[in-house]
Tab-separated table of C-alpha atoms and ligand atoms in Angstrom:
chain	number	residue	atom	x	y	z
A	84	MET	CA	0.000	0.000	0.000
A	85	ASP	CA	1.303	3.519	-0.788
A	86	VAL	CA	1.191	6.583	1.457
A	87	ARG	CA	-1.816	8.131	-0.310
A	88	SER	CA	-3.952	4.983	-0.004
A	89	ALA	CA	-2.918	4.427	3.624
A	90	LEU	CA	-3.929	7.969	4.515
A	91	LYS	CA	-7.223	7.657	2.645
A	92	GLN	CA	-8.075	4.423	4.453
A	93	GLY	CA	-7.078	5.900	7.796
A	94	ILE	CA	-9.271	8.961	7.259
A	95	ALA	CA	-12.233	6.751	6.326
A	96	GLN	CA	-11.780	4.544	9.400
A	97	LEU	CA	-11.619	7.497	11.801
A	98	ARG	CA	-14.568	9.227	10.133
A	99	GLU	CA	-16.694	6.089	10.543
A	100	SER	CA	-15.750	5.999	14.231
A	101	ASN	CA	-16.930	9.606	14.725
A	102	VAL	CA	-13.470	10.891	15.585
A	103	PRO	CA	-13.434	14.703	15.585
A	104	SER	CA	-10.936	16.258	13.099
A	105	PHE	CA	-10.506	12.792	11.556
A	106	THR	CA	-8.313	13.970	8.632
A	107	LEU	CA	-5.833	15.715	10.919
A	108	ALA	CA	-5.829	12.761	13.310
A	109	ALA	CA	-5.094	10.250	10.512
A	110	GLU	CA	-2.303	12.472	9.200
A	111	LEU	CA	-0.708	12.825	12.622
A	112	LEU	CA	-0.824	9.071	13.220
A	113	LEU	CA	0.735	8.333	9.828
A	114	LEU	CA	3.456	10.962	10.351
A	115	HIS	CA	4.168	9.437	13.759
A	116	THR	CA	4.339	5.925	12.285
A	117	LEU	CA	6.770	6.995	9.580
A	118	SER	CA	8.715	9.542	11.713
A	119	ARG	CA	8.201	12.086	8.940
A	120	ASP	CA	6.827	15.633	8.693
A	121	ARG	CA	3.811	16.823	6.789
A	122	THR	CA	5.811	18.227	3.831
A	123	TRP	CA	7.299	14.788	3.246
A	124	LEU	CA	3.873	13.160	3.432
A	125	TYR	CA	2.419	15.240	0.610
A	126	ALA	CA	5.627	15.183	-1.453
A	127	HIS	CA	5.790	11.342	-1.471
A	128	PRO	CA	2.232	10.044	-2.007
A	129	GLU	CA	3.498	7.087	-4.080
A	130	GLU	CA	6.025	5.849	-1.501
A	131	LEU	CA	5.256	2.317	-0.382
A	132	LEU	CA	4.699	1.519	3.276
A	133	SER	CA	6.624	-1.441	4.628
A	134	GLU	CA	4.536	-4.295	6.075
A	135	GLY	CA	5.675	-3.285	9.568
A	136	ASP	CA	4.735	0.399	9.097
A	137	ALA	CA	1.311	-0.570	7.711
A	138	GLN	CA	0.663	-2.745	10.782
A	139	ARG	CA	1.894	-0.072	13.190
A	140	PHE	CA	-0.307	2.564	11.504
A	141	GLN	CA	-3.317	0.248	11.754
A	142	ALA	CA	-2.653	-0.336	15.460
A	143	LEU	CA	-2.583	3.430	16.104
A	144	LEU	CA	-5.787	3.955	14.098
A	145	THR	CA	-7.527	1.254	16.127
A	146	ARG	CA	-6.587	2.982	19.393
A	147	ARG	CA	-7.734	6.388	18.097
A	148	ALA	CA	-10.977	4.957	16.701
A	149	ALA	CA	-11.703	3.497	20.168
A	150	GLY	CA	-11.570	7.006	21.658
A	151	GLU	CA	-7.975	7.432	22.874
A	152	PRO	CA	-6.862	11.041	22.261
A	153	THR	CA	-4.384	11.407	19.389
A	154	GLN	CA	-1.937	13.023	21.840
A	155	HIS	CA	-1.947	9.888	24.022
A	156	VAL	CA	-1.427	7.660	21.013
A	157	VAL	CA	1.594	9.657	19.815
A	158	GLY	CA	2.684	10.598	23.383
A	159	LYS	CA	3.161	14.318	22.772
A	160	GLN	CA	1.507	17.725	22.387
A	161	GLU	CA	2.863	21.113	21.367
A	162	PHE	CA	2.435	24.079	23.698
A	163	TRP	CA	3.963	27.558	23.345
A	164	GLY	CA	6.091	26.221	20.465
A	165	PHE	CA	7.613	23.388	22.526
A	166	GLU	CA	6.890	19.691	22.390
A	167	PHE	CA	5.695	18.127	25.658
A	168	GLU	CA	5.495	14.482	26.619
A	169	VAL	CA	1.943	13.620	27.643
A	170	ASN	CA	0.335	10.434	28.960
A	171	PRO	CA	-2.884	9.578	30.817
A	172	ASP	CA	-1.387	10.957	34.080
A	173	VAL	CA	-1.523	14.568	32.881
A	174	LEU	CA	-3.963	16.953	31.250
A	175	ILE	CA	-3.148	17.443	27.569
A	176	PRO	CA	-2.036	21.097	27.308
A	177	ARG	CA	-4.724	23.200	25.603
A	178	PRO	CA	-4.150	26.102	23.224
A	179	GLU	CA	-6.271	28.446	25.381
A	180	THR	CA	-3.808	27.980	28.265
A	181	GLU	CA	-1.286	29.928	26.170
A	182	HIS	CA	-3.314	33.026	27.178
A	183	VAL	CA	-2.083	32.424	30.761
A	184	ILE	CA	1.510	32.781	29.540
A	185	GLU	CA	0.694	35.866	27.442
A	186	VAL	CA	-1.109	37.618	30.314
A	187	ALA	CA	1.603	36.719	32.843
A	188	LEU	CA	4.409	38.084	30.636
A	189	ASP	CA	2.421	41.238	29.795
A	190	ARG	CA	1.559	41.965	33.405
A	191	LEU	CA	5.162	41.406	34.561
A	192	ALA	CA	6.397	43.853	31.910
A	193	VAL	CA	3.725	46.443	32.796
A	194	ARG	CA	4.579	46.156	36.490
A	195	GLU	CA	8.218	47.003	35.823
A	196	VAL	CA	7.252	50.044	33.726
A	197	GLN	CA	4.760	51.244	36.383
A	198	GLU	CA	7.461	50.966	39.025
A	199	GLY	CA	9.888	52.949	36.850
A	200	ARG	CA	12.225	50.050	36.134
A	201	PRO	CA	13.326	48.695	32.743
A	202	PRO	CA	11.483	45.449	31.884
A	203	LYS	CA	13.289	42.426	33.307
A	204	ASN	CA	13.378	40.338	30.169
A	205	SER	CA	15.471	37.695	31.861
A	206	GLY	CA	13.200	37.354	34.896
A	207	GLU	CA	16.225	37.816	37.157
A	208	GLY	CA	15.254	37.822	40.811
A	209	LEU	CA	11.705	36.636	40.097
A	210	LEU	CA	10.175	33.764	42.044
A	211	ILE	CA	7.150	32.182	40.377
A	212	ALA	CA	4.683	29.515	41.536
A	213	ASP	CA	2.787	27.311	39.054
A	214	VAL	CA	0.022	25.585	41.002
A	215	GLY	CA	-1.240	22.295	39.513
A	216	THR	CA	1.570	22.009	36.992
A	217	GLY	CA	0.413	18.773	35.282
A	218	SER	CA	2.697	18.228	32.269
A	219	GLY	CA	4.696	21.275	33.439
A	220	CYS	CA	3.674	23.239	30.335
A	221	ILE	CA	3.067	26.602	32.069
A	222	ALA	CA	6.138	26.411	34.316
A	223	ILE	CA	8.384	25.328	31.446
A	224	ALA	CA	7.070	27.945	28.978
A	225	LEU	CA	7.681	30.652	31.621
A	226	ALA	CA	11.134	29.269	32.379
A	227	LYS	CA	11.981	29.473	28.671
A	228	GLU	CA	10.659	33.046	28.381
A	229	LEU	CA	12.295	34.231	31.622
A	230	PRO	CA	15.650	32.440	31.582
A	231	ALA	CA	16.799	33.695	35.001
A	232	ALA	CA	13.530	33.210	36.914
A	233	GLU	CA	13.154	30.548	39.620
A	234	ILE	CA	9.957	28.519	39.615
A	235	ILE	CA	8.191	26.269	42.086
A	236	ALA	CA	5.730	23.943	40.367
A	237	THR	CA	3.265	22.056	42.559
A	238	ASP	CA	0.856	19.225	41.927
A	239	ILE	CA	-1.146	16.867	44.096
A	240	SER	CA	-0.371	14.022	41.677
A	241	GLN	CA	3.023	12.345	41.987
A	242	ALA	CA	2.509	10.709	38.582
A	243	ALA	CA	1.926	14.106	36.944
A	244	LEU	CA	5.048	15.507	38.604
A	245	ALA	CA	7.125	12.678	37.110
A	246	VAL	CA	5.968	13.702	33.610
A	247	ALA	CA	6.590	17.406	34.370
A	248	ARG	CA	10.128	16.648	35.580
A	249	ARG	CA	10.907	14.759	32.365
A	250	ASN	CA	9.561	17.651	30.305
A	251	ALA	CA	11.698	20.131	32.266
A	252	THR	CA	14.792	18.011	31.668
A	253	ARG	CA	13.962	17.680	27.991
A	254	HIS	CA	13.768	21.485	27.678
A	255	ALA	CA	16.853	22.066	29.873
A	256	VAL	CA	15.079	24.103	32.563
A	257	ASP	CA	15.123	21.478	35.331
A	258	ASP	CA	17.789	23.416	37.239
A	259	ARG	CA	15.378	26.349	37.739
A	260	ILE	CA	12.103	24.554	38.471
A	261	ARG	CA	11.507	22.814	41.764
A	262	PHE	CA	8.668	20.304	41.638
A	263	VAL	CA	6.742	19.827	44.866
A	264	LYS	CA	3.941	17.385	45.662
A	265	CYS	CA	1.386	19.204	47.786
A	266	ASN	CA	-2.150	20.544	47.995
A	267	LEU	CA	-2.373	23.824	46.001
A	268	MET	CA	0.575	26.064	47.035
A	269	GLY	CA	1.366	23.904	50.051
A	270	GLU	CA	3.482	24.873	53.013
A	271	ALA	CA	6.490	22.951	51.732
A	272	ALA	CA	6.580	24.972	48.542
A	273	ILE	CA	6.626	28.177	50.467
A	274	SER	CA	8.740	27.409	53.516
A	275	ASP	CA	11.605	25.796	51.610
A	276	VAL	CA	12.513	29.012	49.831
A	277	THR	CA	12.806	31.047	53.020
A	278	THR	CA	16.231	32.086	54.244
A	279	ALA	CA	17.381	30.960	57.679
A	280	ALA	CA	17.204	34.563	58.957
A	281	ASP	CA	13.553	34.669	58.024
A	282	SER	CA	12.414	31.494	59.659
A	283	SER	CA	9.708	32.682	62.074
A	284	ALA	CA	6.412	30.903	61.577
A	285	ASP	CA	4.821	33.900	59.846
A	286	ALA	CA	7.764	34.799	57.640
A	287	ARG	CA	7.941	31.155	56.636
A	288	HIS	CA	4.662	31.471	54.791
A	289	ALA	CA	4.516	35.027	53.803
A	290	ARG	CA	5.125	37.140	50.746
A	291	GLN	CA	7.700	35.266	48.704
A	292	PHE	CA	6.361	35.196	45.209
A	293	ASP	CA	6.386	37.731	42.371
A	294	LEU	CA	3.907	35.730	40.316
A	295	VAL	CA	1.453	32.913	41.004
A	296	VAL	CA	-0.045	31.213	37.953
A	297	SER	CA	-2.483	28.350	37.816
A	298	ASN	CA	-4.753	26.443	35.506
A	299	PRO	CA	-6.664	24.588	38.227
A	300	PRO	CA	-9.192	21.807	37.603
A	301	TYR	CA	-12.383	23.690	36.818
A	302	VAL	CA	-14.881	21.326	35.188
A	303	GLY	CA	-18.014	20.611	37.240
A	304	ARG	CA	-18.783	16.954	37.996
A	305	HIS	CA	-22.336	17.697	36.916
A	306	GLU	CA	-20.928	18.376	33.398
A	307	LYS	CA	-19.282	14.956	33.159
A	308	ASP	CA	-21.795	13.463	30.736
A	309	SER	CA	-21.441	16.390	28.348
A	310	LEU	CA	-17.657	15.981	27.976
A	311	MET	CA	-16.177	14.398	24.847
A	312	ARG	CA	-15.290	10.740	25.389
A	313	GLU	CA	-11.610	11.560	24.703
A	314	VAL	CA	-11.633	13.863	27.730
A	315	ARG	CA	-14.068	12.056	30.056
A	316	ASP	CA	-12.621	8.572	29.626
A	317	HIS	CA	-8.916	9.320	29.118
A	318	GLU	CA	-7.784	12.435	30.972
A	319	PRO	CA	-7.189	12.277	34.755
A	320	GLU	CA	-10.229	13.128	36.874
A	321	ILE	CA	-8.004	14.971	39.360
A	322	ALA	CA	-6.975	17.317	36.518
A	323	LEU	CA	-10.503	17.890	35.242
A	324	TYR	CA	-12.953	18.274	38.101
A	325	GLY	CA	-12.810	21.120	40.607
A	326	GLY	CA	-15.907	19.866	42.447
A	327	GLU	CA	-19.603	19.460	41.709
A	328	GLU	CA	-19.815	22.964	40.196
A	329	GLY	CA	-16.219	23.194	38.984
A	330	TYR	CA	-15.062	26.484	40.559
A	331	GLU	CA	-14.630	25.122	44.109
A	332	LEU	CA	-10.795	25.283	44.257
A	333	TYR	CA	-10.458	28.967	43.387
A	334	ALA	CA	-11.337	30.377	46.825
A	335	GLU	CA	-8.578	28.481	48.645
A	336	LEU	CA	-6.110	29.062	45.814
A	337	ILE	CA	-6.734	32.823	45.908
A	338	ARG	CA	-6.447	32.852	49.700
A	339	GLU	CA	-3.079	31.071	49.550
A	340	ALA	CA	-1.878	33.322	46.723
A	341	ALA	CA	-2.765	36.417	48.793
A	342	TYR	CA	-0.566	34.998	51.545
A	343	GLY	CA	2.287	33.954	49.275
A	344	LEU	CA	2.572	36.941	46.935
A	345	LYS	CA	4.766	39.930	47.635
A	346	SER	CA	3.155	43.351	47.656
A	347	GLY	CA	2.690	44.203	43.959
A	348	GLY	CA	2.952	40.503	43.075
A	349	LEU	CA	0.713	39.136	40.333
A	350	LEU	CA	-1.877	36.390	40.227
A	351	VAL	CA	-2.884	34.910	36.847
A	352	LEU	CA	-5.566	32.199	36.751
A	353	GLU	CA	-7.171	30.276	33.923
A	354	LEU	CA	-10.982	30.172	34.136
A	355	GLY	CA	-13.511	27.540	33.155
A	356	HIS	CA	-16.156	28.571	30.638
A	357	ASN	CA	-18.565	29.571	33.424
A	358	SER	CA	-16.185	30.302	36.353
A	359	LEU	CA	-15.994	34.103	36.121
A	360	PRO	CA	-19.095	34.984	38.216
A	361	ALA	CA	-17.807	32.775	41.054
A	362	VAL	CA	-14.150	33.862	40.847
A	363	GLU	CA	-14.264	37.602	40.199
A	364	PRO	CA	-15.869	38.469	43.589
A	365	LEU	CA	-13.019	36.623	45.346
A	366	LEU	CA	-10.519	39.177	44.026
A	367	ASP	CA	-11.853	42.025	46.112
A	368	LEU	CA	-10.295	44.878	48.022
A	369	PRO	CA	-8.279	45.231	50.235
A	370	HIS	CA	-6.016	42.399	49.003
A	371	TRP	CA	-6.331	42.809	45.250
A	372	THR	CA	-6.195	45.609	42.685
A	373	SER	CA	-5.944	45.936	38.882
A	374	VAL	CA	-8.248	42.984	38.239
A	375	ALA	CA	-8.553	42.270	34.505
A	376	VAL	CA	-10.205	39.537	32.474
A	377	THR	CA	-8.947	38.293	29.086
A	378	ASN	CA	-11.180	36.467	26.627
A	379	ASP	CA	-9.977	33.535	24.557
A	380	LEU	CA	-10.325	33.337	20.769
A	381	ALA	CA	-13.868	31.982	21.197
A	382	GLY	CA	-14.815	35.075	23.252
A	383	ILE	CA	-14.990	33.142	26.554
A	384	PRO	CA	-13.548	34.882	29.660
A	385	ARG	CA	-10.495	32.635	30.014
A	386	VAL	CA	-7.905	34.359	32.219
A	387	ILE	CA	-8.278	36.569	35.264
A	388	ALA	CA	-5.324	38.519	36.593
A	389	ALA	CA	-4.886	40.681	39.669
A	390	LYS	CA	-2.197	42.493	41.624
A	391	ARG	CA	-1.597	41.944	45.353
A	392	SER	CA	-1.965	45.283	47.069
B	131	SAM	C1	-6.313	21.513	34.659
B	131	SAM	S1	-4.851	20.624	35.071
B	131	SAM	C2	-3.616	21.778	34.517
B	131	SAM	C3	-2.313	21.151	34.132
B	131	SAM	C4	-1.342	22.142	33.464
B	131	SAM	N1	-0.990	23.220	34.362
B	131	SAM	C5	-1.942	22.688	32.198
B	131	SAM	O1	-2.269	23.888	32.175
B	131	SAM	O2	-2.084	21.949	31.219
B	131	SAM	C6	-4.846	20.770	36.817
B	131	SAM	C7	-3.677	20.133	37.553
B	131	SAM	O3	-3.854	20.416	38.947
B	131	SAM	C8	-3.564	19.255	39.699
B	131	SAM	N2	-4.353	19.354	40.950
B	131	SAM	C9	-5.650	19.022	41.167
B	131	SAM	N3	-6.008	19.307	42.429
B	131	SAM	C10	-4.916	19.845	43.026
B	131	SAM	C11	-4.651	20.339	44.332
B	131	SAM	N4	-5.587	20.362	45.277
B	131	SAM	N5	-3.405	20.806	44.605
B	131	SAM	C12	-2.434	20.789	43.647
B	131	SAM	N6	-2.637	20.337	42.389
B	131	SAM	C13	-3.861	19.884	42.081
B	131	SAM	C14	-3.939	18.102	38.820
B	131	SAM	O4	-3.242	16.938	39.200
B	131	SAM	C15	-3.574	18.642	37.442
B	131	SAM	O5	-2.254	18.277	37.105
């Protein structure tokens, strides 16, 4: 069988199995099988597949047709221009989460200008927390953009942290990201960065961070049946559901961030499609100022940012 016929058959099989974006999925699985890029695929339609490649391609199609996400089948997903290992222990990074990175970098730059300093492009002296790091995509993208910043990335899932550590090593930022297993920001994440001179119980918690970012679980359990099977049956529940309504984790996260951020420090949170009415009132005076909401490309309020007063 040649490349063109294999692709055609793959597309037909995935279409019959109601796979969304079936053409793209078949292409990605064939490219993965052949370790080729898309240009090669369309430049060599007559190339013959070996028996082994044809069997491997069929095995991948069967998994995808049964509902496994393409990213799990190929074991990777791109985010912020970098390739991340993914597996069923972590949420597959979503394109809308790139708005978290954009807003965080913008707000850091604006803060420097407002305080009369030149923008710190290197992130020197900055301490950042990424809460619920999953694959590590947010922490690693920020580490790449701010090559002198130090980052603490937390997750409640040890299995997720193992994936995040491998991704940090792969992108050569593992020396600047400390991965910590804890609930939300967790005492360990905060106390470990305190200097010995600052070790009173209060100082141990307080006011360390320049930036706290998080894409917390925000799907409501009541929405479970409306999720796509790829998400509902294959992504980790701990990464999806924030509670029955979905927005339950934000209150504690915002409380901890208020405690952990320096004065003038920034909080940047991803929002679920209906989280804004529950989250915005939590960012009230006297703790927070300069609250701003950013919509995603679909017009959904996706990121909320605030400054610690
Ligand atoms: C929506 S995923 C986000 C993953 C990644 N940051 C991203 O944007 O793709 C949420 C992550 O938070 C973690 N998590 C859930 N509950 C948590 C908690 N109470 N404390 C810390 N992490 C938690 C999950 O294990 C999961 O990795």
